[in-house]
Structures are given as C-alpha cells and as structure tokens.
mmCIF file of C-alpha atoms and ligand atoms in Angstrom:
data_model
loop_
_atom_site.group_PDB
_atom_site.id
_atom_site.type_symbol
_atom_site.label_atom_id
_atom_site.label_comp_id
_atom_site.label_asym_id
_atom_site.label_seq_id
_atom_site.Cartn_x
_atom_site.Cartn_y
_atom_site.Cartn_z
ATOM 1 C CA MET X 1 141.329 12.087 105.738
ATOM 2 C CA ASN X 2 144.960 11.929 104.590
ATOM 3 C CA LEU X 3 147.271 9.346 106.206
ATOM 4 C CA ASN X 4 150.061 9.475 103.610
ATOM 5 C CA SER X 5 153.255 8.281 105.075
ATOM 6 C CA PHE X 6 156.240 5.819 104.749
ATOM 7 C CA MET X 7 158.535 4.531 107.410
ATOM 8 C CA PRO X 8 160.290 1.276 106.622
ATOM 9 C CA VAL X 9 162.572 1.134 109.645
ATOM 10 C CA LYS X 10 162.559 -2.068 111.772
ATOM 11 C CA LEU X 11 162.300 -0.367 115.191
ATOM 12 C CA MET X 12 163.032 -2.231 118.402
ATOM 13 C CA THR X 13 162.907 -0.252 121.670
ATOM 14 C CA GLY X 14 163.151 -0.959 125.348
ATOM 15 C CA ALA X 15 165.897 -1.866 127.915
ATOM 16 C CA GLY X 16 168.216 -4.506 126.621
ATOM 17 C CA CYS X 17 166.969 -4.142 122.975
ATOM 18 C CA VAL X 18 170.547 -4.204 121.479
ATOM 19 C CA ARG X 19 171.288 -7.679 122.830
ATOM 20 C CA SER X 20 167.778 -8.935 122.088
ATOM 21 C CA GLY X 21 168.008 -7.568 118.588
ATOM 22 C CA ALA X 22 170.994 -9.860 117.846
ATOM 23 C CA LYS X 23 169.214 -11.843 115.194
ATOM 24 C CA GLU X 24 168.180 -8.724 113.326
ATOM 25 C CA LEU X 25 171.752 -7.478 113.416
ATOM 26 C CA ALA X 26 173.046 -10.762 112.104
ATOM 27 C CA LYS X 27 170.964 -10.392 108.944
ATOM 28 C CA LEU X 28 172.921 -7.206 107.864
ATOM 29 C CA GLY X 29 176.168 -8.643 106.850
ATOM 30 C CA LYS X 30 179.590 -9.863 107.963
ATOM 31 C CA VAL X 31 181.567 -6.605 108.442
ATOM 32 C CA CYS X 32 180.339 -3.562 110.287
ATOM 33 C CA LEU X 33 181.750 -0.055 110.596
ATOM 34 C CA ILE X 34 180.716 1.481 113.939
ATOM 35 C CA VAL X 35 180.446 5.247 113.873
ATOM 36 C CA THR X 36 180.410 7.303 117.090
ATOM 37 C CA GLY X 37 181.507 10.511 118.781
ATOM 38 C CA LYS X 38 184.385 10.767 121.176
ATOM 39 C CA SER X 39 182.788 9.429 124.320
ATOM 40 C CA SER X 40 178.998 8.997 124.501
ATOM 41 C CA ALA X 41 178.915 5.596 123.012
ATOM 42 C CA LYS X 42 181.342 4.404 125.634
ATOM 43 C CA VAL X 43 179.948 6.086 128.682
ATOM 44 C CA SER X 44 176.297 5.175 127.836
ATOM 45 C CA GLY X 45 177.209 1.497 127.690
ATOM 46 C CA ALA X 46 175.900 1.273 124.129
ATOM 47 C CA LEU X 47 179.212 0.465 122.483
ATOM 48 C CA GLN X 48 179.868 -2.447 124.774
ATOM 49 C CA ASP X 49 176.375 -3.838 124.116
ATOM 50 C CA VAL X 50 176.833 -3.462 120.329
ATOM 51 C CA THR X 51 180.313 -4.952 120.165
ATOM 52 C CA ASP X 52 179.369 -7.880 122.429
ATOM 53 C CA THR X 53 176.403 -8.586 120.249
ATOM 54 C CA LEU X 54 178.413 -8.410 117.000
ATOM 55 C CA ASP X 55 181.082 -10.632 118.449
ATOM 56 C CA SER X 56 178.591 -13.280 119.605
ATOM 57 C CA ASN X 57 177.027 -13.114 116.144
ATOM 58 C CA GLY X 58 180.522 -13.825 114.573
ATOM 59 C CA GLN X 59 180.319 -10.419 112.775
ATOM 60 C CA SER X 60 183.546 -8.465 112.578
ATOM 61 C CA TRP X 61 183.676 -4.758 113.219
ATOM 62 C CA LEU X 62 185.878 -1.640 113.233
ATOM 63 C CA LEU X 63 185.362 1.625 115.048
ATOM 64 C CA PHE X 64 185.365 5.246 113.763
ATOM 65 C CA ASP X 65 184.995 7.398 116.858
ATOM 66 C CA ALA X 66 185.818 10.904 115.616
ATOM 67 C CA ILE X 67 182.382 12.232 114.738
ATOM 68 C CA GLY X 68 181.881 15.683 116.271
ATOM 69 C CA GLN X 69 178.642 17.662 116.982
ATOM 70 C CA ASN X 70 177.149 18.936 113.731
ATOM 71 C CA PRO X 71 179.125 16.254 111.835
ATOM 72 C CA ARG X 72 181.425 17.394 109.120
ATOM 73 C CA LEU X 73 181.397 16.025 105.580
ATOM 74 C CA THR X 74 185.147 15.690 105.668
ATOM 75 C CA ASP X 75 184.917 13.317 108.662
ATOM 76 C CA CYS X 76 182.242 11.322 106.905
ATOM 77 C CA MET X 77 184.517 11.045 103.802
ATOM 78 C CA THR X 78 187.446 9.778 106.009
ATOM 79 C CA ALA X 79 185.200 7.262 107.702
ATOM 80 C CA SER X 80 183.797 6.085 104.360
ATOM 81 C CA GLU X 81 187.342 5.340 103.148
ATOM 82 C CA LYS X 82 187.777 3.123 106.294
ATOM 83 C CA ALA X 83 184.548 1.334 105.471
ATOM 84 C CA ILE X 84 185.573 0.750 101.866
ATOM 85 C CA ALA X 85 189.040 -0.540 102.870
ATOM 86 C CA ALA X 86 187.489 -2.916 105.397
ATOM 87 C CA GLY X 87 184.795 -4.139 102.878
ATOM 88 C CA ALA X 88 182.045 -3.062 105.315
ATOM 89 C CA ASP X 89 178.574 -4.384 104.647
ATOM 90 C CA PHE X 90 176.753 -2.011 106.979
ATOM 91 C CA ILE X 91 177.269 1.186 109.008
ATOM 92 C CA LEU X 92 176.085 1.196 112.616
ATOM 93 C CA GLY X 93 175.824 4.670 114.206
ATOM 94 C CA ILE X 94 175.743 5.031 118.031
ATOM 95 C CA GLY X 95 175.008 8.411 119.463
ATOM 96 C CA GLY X 96 172.763 11.390 119.225
ATOM 97 C CA GLY X 97 171.719 12.922 115.890
ATOM 98 C CA SER X 98 175.310 13.720 115.036
ATOM 99 C CA ALA X 99 176.591 10.208 114.920
ATOM 100 C CA LEU X 100 173.379 8.861 113.438
ATOM 101 C CA ASP X 101 173.325 11.456 110.642
ATOM 102 C CA ALA X 102 176.964 10.804 109.965
ATOM 103 C CA ALA X 103 176.306 6.989 109.684
ATOM 104 C CA LYS X 104 173.677 7.699 107.018
ATOM 105 C CA CYS X 105 176.035 9.909 105.102
ATOM 106 C CA ILE X 106 178.898 7.486 105.335
ATOM 107 C CA ALA X 107 176.653 4.655 104.136
ATOM 108 C CA VAL X 108 176.077 6.680 100.899
ATOM 109 C CA LEU X 109 179.766 7.614 100.454
ATOM 110 C CA ALA X 110 181.031 4.078 101.197
ATOM 111 C CA ALA X 111 178.823 2.569 98.550
ATOM 112 C CA ASN X 112 180.070 5.099 95.948
ATOM 113 C CA PRO X 113 183.848 5.448 96.175
ATOM 114 C CA GLY X 114 185.107 8.920 95.116
ATOM 115 C CA MET X 115 181.714 10.545 95.501
ATOM 116 C CA THR X 116 181.865 14.346 95.591
ATOM 117 C CA GLN X 117 179.785 16.783 97.756
ATOM 118 C CA ALA X 118 177.969 17.870 94.626
ATOM 119 C CA GLN X 119 177.126 14.239 93.742
ATOM 120 C CA LEU X 120 175.974 13.560 97.248
ATOM 121 C CA TYR X 121 173.529 16.522 97.442
ATOM 122 C CA ALA X 122 172.371 16.057 93.881
ATOM 123 C CA PHE X 123 171.443 12.443 94.712
ATOM 124 C CA ASP X 124 173.730 11.312 91.883
ATOM 125 C CA TRP X 125 174.117 7.979 93.688
ATOM 126 C CA LYS X 126 175.077 5.208 91.290
ATOM 127 C CA ILE X 127 174.874 2.500 93.982
ATOM 128 C CA PRO X 128 172.377 2.398 96.809
ATOM 129 C CA PRO X 129 173.795 3.201 100.327
ATOM 130 C CA LEU X 130 175.111 0.397 102.576
ATOM 131 C CA LYS X 131 172.597 -0.725 105.164
ATOM 132 C CA ILE X 132 172.341 1.503 108.222
ATOM 133 C CA VAL X 133 171.748 0.716 111.857
ATOM 134 C CA ALA X 134 170.919 3.436 114.397
ATOM 135 C CA VAL X 135 171.469 3.125 118.098
ATOM 136 C CA GLY X 136 170.289 6.319 119.708
ATOM 137 C CA THR X 137 171.814 7.783 122.946
ATOM 138 C CA THR X 138 169.923 11.122 123.064
ATOM 139 C CA ALA X 139 166.223 11.750 123.427
ATOM 140 C CA GLY X 140 166.197 14.357 120.771
ATOM 141 C CA THR X 141 166.465 14.206 117.077
ATOM 142 C CA GLY X 142 164.481 11.110 116.174
ATOM 143 C CA SER X 143 166.986 10.403 113.454
ATOM 144 C CA GLU X 144 166.502 6.767 114.241
ATOM 145 C CA VAL X 145 163.283 6.809 112.168
ATOM 146 C CA THR X 146 163.951 9.554 109.553
ATOM 147 C CA LYS X 147 165.221 9.686 106.004
ATOM 148 C CA VAL X 148 167.147 12.811 106.855
ATOM 149 C CA SER X 149 170.856 13.429 107.385
ATOM 150 C CA VAL X 150 172.200 16.911 108.432
ATOM 151 C CA ILE X 151 175.819 17.457 107.631
ATOM 152 C CA THR X 152 178.100 20.516 107.925
ATOM 153 C CA THR X 153 179.905 21.094 104.562
ATOM 154 C CA PRO X 154 183.301 22.677 104.280
ATOM 155 C CA ASP X 155 181.789 26.139 103.910
ATOM 156 C CA GLY X 156 180.515 25.841 107.500
ATOM 157 C CA ARG X 157 176.834 25.408 106.494
ATOM 158 C CA LYS X 158 174.498 22.778 107.893
ATOM 159 C CA LYS X 159 172.912 21.129 104.867
ATOM 160 C CA SER X 160 170.474 18.227 104.957
ATOM 161 C CA PHE X 161 169.588 15.667 102.405
ATOM 162 C CA HIS X 162 166.382 13.615 102.493
ATOM 163 C CA HIS X 163 166.137 10.284 100.756
ATOM 164 C CA GLU X 164 164.202 7.066 101.334
ATOM 165 C CA ALA X 165 167.421 5.031 100.824
ATOM 166 C CA ILE X 166 168.876 6.408 104.074
ATOM 167 C CA PHE X 167 166.210 5.185 106.377
ATOM 168 C CA PRO X 168 167.994 2.885 108.865
ATOM 169 C CA ALA X 169 167.317 -0.784 108.131
ATOM 170 C CA LEU X 170 167.297 -1.322 111.889
ATOM 171 C CA SER X 171 166.989 1.041 114.923
ATOM 172 C CA LEU X 172 167.651 -0.199 118.417
ATOM 173 C CA GLY X 173 166.390 2.346 120.937
ATOM 174 C CA ASP X 174 167.315 1.600 124.545
ATOM 175 C CA PRO X 175 166.386 4.518 126.785
ATOM 176 C CA THR X 176 168.954 3.277 129.401
ATOM 177 C CA TYR X 177 171.640 4.893 127.210
ATOM 178 C CA THR X 178 170.119 8.305 127.760
ATOM 179 C CA MET X 179 170.663 8.055 131.553
ATOM 180 C CA SER X 180 174.251 9.410 131.174
ATOM 181 C CA LEU X 181 173.215 12.625 129.398
ATOM 182 C CA SER X 182 174.250 15.760 131.301
ATOM 183 C CA PRO X 183 171.423 18.044 132.497
ATOM 184 C CA MET X 184 172.294 20.582 129.800
ATOM 185 C CA VAL X 185 172.259 18.075 126.942
ATOM 186 C CA THR X 186 169.080 16.516 128.344
ATOM 187 C CA ARG X 187 167.397 19.861 128.167
ATOM 188 C CA ALA X 188 168.736 20.877 124.795
ATOM 189 C CA THR X 189 167.738 17.562 123.236
ATOM 190 C CA ALA X 190 164.295 17.415 124.962
ATOM 191 C CA VAL X 191 163.371 20.891 123.621
ATOM 192 C CA ASP X 192 164.449 19.673 120.123
ATOM 193 C CA VAL X 193 161.711 16.973 120.513
ATOM 194 C CA LEU X 194 159.135 19.661 121.363
ATOM 195 C CA ALA X 195 160.366 21.611 118.304
ATOM 196 C CA HIS X 196 159.930 18.720 115.978
ATOM 197 C CA CYS X 197 156.348 17.968 117.247
ATOM 198 C CA ALA X 198 155.302 21.640 117.237
ATOM 199 C CA GLU X 199 156.756 22.431 113.803
ATOM 200 C CA SER X 200 155.296 19.283 112.391
ATOM 201 C CA PHE X 201 151.845 19.994 113.848
ATOM 202 C CA PHE X 202 151.674 23.400 112.246
ATOM 203 C CA SER X 203 153.292 22.444 108.979
ATOM 204 C CA ARG X 204 151.399 22.920 105.762
ATOM 205 C CA SER X 205 152.392 19.324 104.922
ATOM 206 C CA ALA X 206 150.794 17.953 108.141
ATOM 207 C CA ASN X 207 148.173 15.289 107.799
ATOM 208 C CA HIS X 208 146.042 13.336 110.219
ATOM 209 C CA ILE X 209 148.727 10.731 110.911
ATOM 210 C CA SER X 210 151.633 13.157 111.402
ATOM 211 C CA ARG X 211 149.502 15.279 113.814
ATOM 212 C CA CYS X 212 148.708 12.141 115.780
ATOM 213 C CA TYR X 213 152.465 11.524 116.161
ATOM 214 C CA ALA X 214 153.186 15.101 117.042
ATOM 215 C CA VAL X 215 150.450 15.346 119.595
ATOM 216 C CA GLU X 216 151.395 11.945 121.246
ATOM 217 C CA GLY X 217 155.007 13.094 121.331
ATOM 218 C CA ILE X 218 154.148 16.230 123.258
ATOM 219 C CA ARG X 219 151.741 14.418 125.528
ATOM 220 C CA LEU X 220 154.600 12.138 126.544
ATOM 221 C CA LEU X 221 156.917 15.087 126.953
ATOM 222 C CA LEU X 222 154.760 17.410 129.067
ATOM 223 C CA PRO X 223 154.679 15.456 132.425
ATOM 224 C CA VAL X 224 158.403 15.102 132.246
ATOM 225 C CA PHE X 225 158.881 18.769 131.341
ATOM 226 C CA ARG X 226 156.867 19.658 134.458
ATOM 227 C CA MET X 227 159.190 17.436 136.592
ATOM 228 C CA MET X 228 162.203 18.981 134.918
ATOM 229 C CA ALA X 229 161.022 22.492 135.447
ATOM 230 C CA GLU X 230 160.330 21.824 139.163
ATOM 231 C CA HIS X 231 163.161 19.497 140.210
ATOM 232 C CA GLY X 232 165.844 19.729 137.425
ATOM 233 C CA CYS X 233 167.082 16.843 135.281
ATOM 234 C CA GLU X 234 169.150 15.102 138.003
ATOM 235 C CA THR X 235 166.168 13.299 139.359
ATOM 236 C CA LEU X 236 164.892 11.788 136.091
ATOM 237 C CA ASP X 237 164.506 8.045 136.481
ATOM 238 C CA TYR X 238 164.294 5.381 133.827
ATOM 239 C CA ASP X 239 160.523 5.858 133.433
ATOM 240 C CA ALA X 240 160.917 9.563 132.708
ATOM 241 C CA ARG X 241 163.867 8.916 130.387
ATOM 242 C CA GLU X 242 161.793 6.346 128.562
ATOM 243 C CA LYS X 243 159.063 8.851 127.991
ATOM 244 C CA LEU X 244 161.481 11.375 126.616
ATOM 245 C CA TYR X 245 163.009 8.770 124.364
ATOM 246 C CA CYS X 246 159.619 7.570 123.055
ATOM 247 C CA ALA X 247 158.579 11.216 122.498
ATOM 248 C CA SER X 248 161.723 11.696 120.395
ATOM 249 C CA ILE X 249 160.696 8.755 118.183
ATOM 250 C CA TYR X 250 157.249 10.260 117.788
ATOM 251 C CA GLY X 251 158.882 13.514 116.926
ATOM 252 C CA GLY X 252 160.929 11.766 114.261
ATOM 253 C CA LEU X 253 157.883 10.053 112.827
ATOM 254 C CA ALA X 254 156.120 13.344 112.642
ATOM 255 C CA ILE X 255 158.875 15.294 110.840
ATOM 256 C CA ASN X 256 159.389 12.443 108.542
ATOM 257 C CA VAL X 257 155.968 13.136 107.086
ATOM 258 C CA THR X 258 156.123 16.905 107.202
ATOM 259 C CA GLY X 259 159.670 18.268 107.565
ATOM 260 C CA THR X 260 160.282 21.160 109.909
ATOM 261 C CA CYS X 261 159.346 24.927 109.743
ATOM 262 C CA PHE X 262 161.127 28.242 110.388
ATOM 263 C CA PRO X 263 162.568 27.550 113.883
ATOM 264 C CA HIS X 264 164.791 24.783 112.478
ATOM 265 C CA THR X 265 166.004 26.794 109.504
ATOM 266 C CA MET X 266 166.702 29.854 111.629
ATOM 267 C CA GLY X 267 168.264 27.664 114.372
ATOM 268 C CA TYR X 268 170.918 26.472 111.808
ATOM 269 C CA LEU X 269 172.138 30.026 111.641
ATOM 270 C CA LEU X 270 172.635 30.209 115.418
ATOM 271 C CA THR X 271 174.519 26.870 115.348
ATOM 272 C CA GLU X 272 176.679 27.847 112.433
ATOM 273 C CA THR X 273 177.474 31.393 113.640
ATOM 274 C CA PHE X 274 177.641 30.945 117.485
ATOM 275 C CA GLY X 275 178.017 27.222 118.050
ATOM 276 C CA ILE X 276 174.624 27.099 119.866
ATOM 277 C CA PRO X 277 173.611 23.338 120.293
ATOM 278 C CA HIS X 278 170.958 22.311 117.797
ATOM 279 C CA GLY X 279 168.074 21.706 120.216
ATOM 280 C CA THR X 280 168.590 25.042 121.948
ATOM 281 C CA ALA X 281 168.959 26.905 118.671
ATOM 282 C CA CYS X 282 165.582 25.629 117.452
ATOM 283 C CA ALA X 283 163.816 25.906 120.816
ATOM 284 C CA VAL X 284 164.571 29.621 121.182
ATOM 285 C CA PHE X 285 162.166 30.325 118.319
ATOM 286 C CA GLN X 286 159.302 28.167 119.534
ATOM 287 C CA ARG X 287 157.436 30.981 121.328
ATOM 288 C CA ASP X 288 157.659 33.108 118.236
ATOM 289 C CA PHE X 289 156.599 30.184 116.108
ATOM 290 C CA TYR X 290 153.528 29.591 118.301
ATOM 291 C CA GLU X 291 152.569 33.286 118.369
ATOM 292 C CA TYR X 292 153.051 33.496 114.599
ATOM 293 C CA ASN X 293 150.706 30.601 114.101
ATOM 294 C CA LYS X 294 148.204 31.986 116.602
ATOM 295 C CA THR X 295 148.025 35.076 114.396
ATOM 296 C CA VAL X 296 147.861 33.252 111.093
ATOM 297 C CA VAL X 297 145.818 30.163 111.962
ATOM 298 C CA PRO X 298 144.128 30.895 115.321
ATOM 299 C CA GLU X 299 141.771 27.879 115.253
ATOM 300 C CA LEU X 300 144.674 25.493 114.641
ATOM 301 C CA ALA X 301 146.641 27.083 117.504
ATOM 302 C CA ALA X 302 143.652 26.572 119.865
ATOM 303 C CA GLU X 303 143.340 22.960 118.597
ATOM 304 C CA TYR X 304 147.087 22.491 119.321
ATOM 305 C CA LEU X 305 146.856 23.560 122.927
ATOM 306 C CA GLU X 306 143.656 21.540 123.500
ATOM 307 C CA ARG X 307 145.080 18.357 121.987
ATOM 308 C CA ILE X 308 148.400 18.584 123.931
ATOM 309 C CA GLY X 309 146.545 19.412 127.134
ATOM 310 C CA CYS X 310 148.405 22.577 128.054
ATOM 311 C CA SER X 311 147.485 26.244 128.630
ATOM 312 C CA GLU X 312 149.273 28.909 126.646
ATOM 313 C CA GLU X 313 150.682 30.351 129.836
ATOM 314 C CA GLU X 314 152.158 27.019 130.962
ATOM 315 C CA TYR X 315 153.468 26.271 127.448
ATOM 316 C CA PHE X 316 155.473 29.547 127.425
ATOM 317 C CA CYS X 317 156.601 28.988 131.043
ATOM 318 C CA LEU X 318 157.937 25.442 130.302
ATOM 319 C CA LEU X 319 159.691 26.683 127.145
ATOM 320 C CA GLU X 320 161.372 29.479 129.144
ATOM 321 C CA LYS X 321 162.424 27.269 132.061
ATOM 322 C CA LEU X 322 163.789 24.388 129.966
ATOM 323 C CA THR X 323 165.395 26.010 126.946
ATOM 324 C CA PRO X 324 169.074 26.358 127.783
ATOM 325 C CA PRO X 325 170.500 29.905 127.620
ATOM 326 C CA CYS X 326 171.289 31.391 124.200
ATOM 327 C CA GLU X 327 172.992 34.725 124.885
ATOM 328 C CA VAL X 328 173.961 36.070 121.573
ATOM 329 C CA THR X 329 173.539 39.286 119.767
ATOM 330 C CA MET X 330 173.098 39.948 116.039
ATOM 331 C CA ASP X 331 174.142 43.146 114.267
ATOM 332 C CA GLU X 332 172.465 44.431 111.148
ATOM 333 C CA ASP X 333 175.341 43.121 108.941
ATOM 334 C CA LEU X 334 174.676 39.575 110.095
ATOM 335 C CA ILE X 335 170.892 39.930 109.649
ATOM 336 C CA ALA X 336 171.451 41.443 106.133
ATOM 337 C CA ALA X 337 173.908 38.674 105.191
ATOM 338 C CA SER X 338 171.449 35.996 106.182
ATOM 339 C CA HIS X 339 168.433 37.532 104.583
ATOM 340 C CA ASP X 340 168.632 35.634 101.304
ATOM 341 C CA ARG X 341 168.807 32.251 102.941
ATOM 342 C CA TRP X 342 165.216 32.651 104.136
ATOM 343 C CA ILE X 343 163.989 33.198 100.557
ATOM 344 C CA GLY X 344 162.640 30.042 98.872
ATOM 345 C CA ASN X 345 163.767 27.911 101.798
ATOM 346 C CA GLY X 346 161.801 24.626 101.906
ATOM 347 C CA SER X 347 161.207 24.550 105.712
ATOM 348 C CA ILE X 348 160.110 28.229 105.679
ATOM 349 C CA GLN X 349 157.643 27.468 102.906
ATOM 350 C CA LYS X 350 156.150 24.753 105.104
ATOM 351 C CA CYS X 351 154.870 27.474 107.499
ATOM 352 C CA GLN X 352 151.188 28.442 107.531
ATOM 353 C CA GLY X 353 150.403 31.687 105.873
ATOM 354 C CA GLN X 354 153.443 33.421 104.368
ATOM 355 C CA PHE X 355 156.479 33.712 106.608
ATOM 356 C CA THR X 356 158.606 36.166 104.672
ATOM 357 C CA ALA X 357 162.375 36.958 104.853
ATOM 358 C CA ASP X 358 161.519 40.386 106.353
ATOM 359 C CA MET X 359 159.557 38.640 109.149
ATOM 360 C CA ALA X 360 162.612 36.372 109.883
ATOM 361 C CA ASP X 361 164.813 39.549 110.045
ATOM 362 C CA GLU X 362 162.426 41.094 112.462
ATOM 363 C CA VAL X 363 162.401 38.014 114.730
ATOM 364 C CA LEU X 364 166.273 38.050 114.818
ATOM 365 C CA ARG X 365 166.415 41.811 115.578
ATOM 366 C CA ARG X 366 163.805 41.513 118.385
ATOM 367 C CA LYS X 367 165.351 38.371 120.000
ATOM 368 C CA PHE X 368 169.008 39.157 119.760
ATOM 369 C CA PRO X 369 169.336 42.995 119.841
ATOM 370 C CA ALA X 370 172.860 44.306 119.124
ATOM 371 C CA ASN X 371 172.522 47.383 121.386
HETATM 372 P P1 NAP B 1 174.604 15.252 119.449
HETATM 373 O O1 NAP B 1 175.362 16.369 118.700
HETATM 374 O O2 NAP B 1 174.565 13.949 118.758
HETATM 375 O O3 NAP B 1 175.289 15.101 120.839
HETATM 376 C C1 NAP B 1 175.451 16.201 121.701
HETATM 377 C C2 NAP B 1 176.442 15.956 122.803
HETATM 378 O O4 NAP B 1 175.870 14.976 123.725
HETATM 379 C C3 NAP B 1 177.750 15.320 122.335
HETATM 380 O O5 NAP B 1 178.809 15.911 123.092
HETATM 381 C C4 NAP B 1 177.604 13.830 122.680
HETATM 382 O O6 NAP B 1 178.875 13.247 122.996
HETATM 383 C C5 NAP B 1 176.803 13.891 123.942
HETATM 384 N N1 NAP B 1 175.993 12.662 124.232
HETATM 385 C C6 NAP B 1 175.184 12.055 123.295
HETATM 386 N N2 NAP B 1 174.617 11.017 123.989
HETATM 387 C C7 NAP B 1 175.125 11.010 125.241
HETATM 388 C C8 NAP B 1 174.912 10.105 126.351
HETATM 389 N N3 NAP B 1 174.025 9.124 126.361
HETATM 390 N N4 NAP B 1 175.603 10.345 127.449
HETATM 391 C C9 NAP B 1 176.493 11.412 127.543
HETATM 392 N N5 NAP B 1 176.733 12.258 126.516
HETATM 393 C C10 NAP B 1 176.020 12.004 125.380
HETATM 394 O O7 NAP B 1 173.180 15.860 119.819
HETATM 395 P P2 NAP B 1 171.768 15.656 119.196
HETATM 396 O O8 NAP B 1 171.034 16.803 119.598
HETATM 397 O O9 NAP B 1 171.271 14.362 119.452
HETATM 398 O O10 NAP B 1 171.966 15.740 117.620
HETATM 399 C C11 NAP B 1 172.099 16.997 116.978
HETATM 400 C C12 NAP B 1 172.367 16.794 115.457
HETATM 401 O O11 NAP B 1 171.270 16.086 114.877
HETATM 402 C C13 NAP B 1 172.460 18.123 114.730
HETATM 403 O O12 NAP B 1 173.503 18.089 113.780
HETATM 404 C C14 NAP B 1 171.108 18.288 114.070
HETATM 405 O O13 NAP B 1 171.177 19.061 112.937
HETATM 406 C C15 NAP B 1 170.757 16.783 113.764
HETATM 407 N N6 NAP B 1 169.329 16.523 113.589
HETATM 408 C C16 NAP B 1 168.942 15.486 112.712
HETATM 409 C C17 NAP B 1 167.667 15.123 112.510
HETATM 410 C C18 NAP B 1 167.337 13.991 111.633
HETATM 411 O O14 NAP B 1 166.105 13.708 111.460
HETATM 412 N N7 NAP B 1 168.259 13.363 111.004
HETATM 413 C C19 NAP B 1 166.645 15.852 113.218
HETATM 414 C C20 NAP B 1 166.992 16.921 114.073
HETATM 415 C C21 NAP B 1 168.318 17.195 114.233
HETATM 416 P P3 NAP B 1 179.739 12.510 121.743
HETATM 417 O O15 NAP B 1 180.311 13.653 120.919
HETATM 418 O O16 NAP B 1 180.794 11.758 122.585
HETATM 419 O O17 NAP B 1 178.836 11.637 121.008
HETATM 420 FE FE1 FE B 2 165.946 19.197 115.401
#
C-alpha cells in the first residue's frame, strides 16, 4: 500500500486561529509584506486580525492590495519590488487562491531580485523563496497546503509552477472569513473543491493516502451541497462554512499528492478566453470526467460513488444545481487553436486510460456548440 506524500505546512485552523497563532507568526521575521486583493481581506475581517497580531508581536508590515483574480505575473513583480525595498522577511497572503498563489510567486521573486519569467518557470532560483504565510478566505483552492502557484503570464495564459520551496511555512485557516463570500463565489469555489477531490481520486498518481483525503473532502462537502441545492447559500451557518473550508483543505492535500486531471487543464481555457471563474470553469467538466472514468475504469467509478456515499443520479443533480452558469460557445477555430495544448499536457496524462486531444476537442464541441 503506497502512502507516499509530503506536506510540511504548519496548519492551524478554527475560529480565532490568526490571533491564537501569534507565536507562530512571530517566528517568521521582523518585516512582513501582506498581499491581498482589493476588498476581501478587509470585508472578511482577516486583514484586521492579521495586522493586530503583527502589531502586538512588534512586527512591521506593509500592504500590497492590488492582486486581481487569476493573478498576473506583472503584479507579482511589482509587489516583489515593494518587498525588496522594505527588506521583507516573509510574505503573508490573505484571500482566495489568487492572493495566496500570488504570495507564493512574490516570495520567489523577492528573494531573487531581477528574476525573469523564464528563470521563474525554469526553477532557476539562486536563493530560496522568502517564508510564506497563507490566510485563506475562500473554501476552494486549498492553496493553503499546496506547493502550487498558478499565475497568469503576460501572454494571457495561466501557468502553474510546483515546488516544495513554496509550501507555506504557516497556514491560518479561520472559516469565519468565508462567511462574507457572495452566493456565487461560494458556489464557484465549493465546486472547485469537488473538482480537486474527484480529479485526485481518479488520477493515475493517486495512492491510498490521497484517496483518503479526496473521499473525506467529498464526504464533508455532500451534506452542505444538499443544503445549498435546497435552500441556496444564504442560509449557510458557521458549521456549514467550516465543513466547506475543511473540505477545501482535504482537496488541497489530495491534489498535492496527485495534481489534477483534464477538467482543470480545460478549465484554464474557459478562464483565459471567456473570464469564467476558476471553480466554475473546472466544474463544468466534472460530469464528463466522471462519465469518461466510468467508461475507462468502471470498477474505480463504482468504488468512488460507494466511498463518497452518493448515487450517480444525485451526483449529477448536485453538480448541475451548484455549478454556476457558463454560457459560452466555441467555434471550430478556437477548438483547433487549442488542440495542441492538450498534447503532452501533464494533467491530461494523469487521466486514467488515454484521454486524447481529439477527445478534448469533442468534449468542447458537445458542451459549447457554436450553432
Ligand atoms: P479568488 O480569485 O481568490 O477570489 C474570487 C473572488 O472572491 C474575488 O473577487 C475575491 O475578492 C472574492 N473573495 C475572496 N474571499 C472573499 C471573502 N471572504 N468575502 C468576500 N469576497 C471574497 O478565488 P479562488 O477560487 O479562491 O482562487 C482561484 C485561483 O486559485 C485561480 O487563479 C486558480 O487557478 C487558483 N488555484 C490554485 C490552486 C493551488 O493549489 N495553488 C488550486 C486551485 C486553483 P478580492 O479580489 O477582493 O480578493
Ligand atoms: Fe482548482
């Protein structure tokens, strides 16, 4: 039985964990660059908790609050210059996957002044990244516990890099912060959790431990999904938000071992081309992904449903009800132009059987007909 895995993050979760994690924060250095999006760190209350804690520790901080969704490399470069000028010892990201992934990228760039995009993606890192802290505000990506950063490069493509040096040193996960998520972002990020768990479960790289994470993640999600499908997201209380948040951590732990499969890779195309939010873009392919696996590895598909405790019919129904709308069309030119990106792609090669570029074209044609 294979349990191979590595996850060196000091993880503290639960209501009030930022303030109660003060001693852990104090170990990371004197000067902190805080990295956030425009508003979520403020409206969620996380920024106040973080700055109060740093202040009470006598640590100085400065704020870079211009990270957008699908964070851009150019913004990370600007932030890294701020970190260098201030002599930052560590980078603390507050937000969803976008701010957390940006913090990881900035930590690499700030340790290596003048680093180019080519050097970043070639792991030509002369000096190890600054220490990273993650304070999550979505129940979605699980970036809090992964060695992955997904950044949009100047050509408009989402490109990830994976490296053990970008695991956060510390992750402080207080589900209270997710209470301010809008219903639409709640849904888009929650279905991303399902995508991580499902893609990890069926990955060729899955092992016993990653499947335990994936199954546990979905088992936490499903009761909340049933509530969301029946009553909407407005009624989610702290308990439900905590389940979603913990599920997102399990999803992160799972993909940390396995990576993702074709829905994530194909989802990037929807985000890059049409601006579809990440979770939605990956979730729209989940039914196709399950059906593909049912054809290629029927016994594993049956085991999946049995272990998560869900019928096929209910699984499809929840996916349909919870995945936010994705009303786009794709013409043959776009499908042809994307064909080559499916060839030799690492996530696609993680699929069971052989998911070919022609199959990817077919999925796009069927789902987003141009008329
Ligand atoms: P996000 O892009 O971080 O945030 C989506 C939106 O939600 C933003 O407008 C954000 O506002 C807002 N928001 C976040 N938290 C909020 C809160 N508590 N209250 C109110 N609004 C809030 O969304 P995400 O789905 O978490 O992250 C997606 C990114 O993560 C993508 O780039 C994806 O590729 C990446 N990703 C990374 C990994 C990994 O392992 N590293 C895995 C999967 C996906 P602000 O702009 O004000 O922050
Ligand atoms: Fe994702």
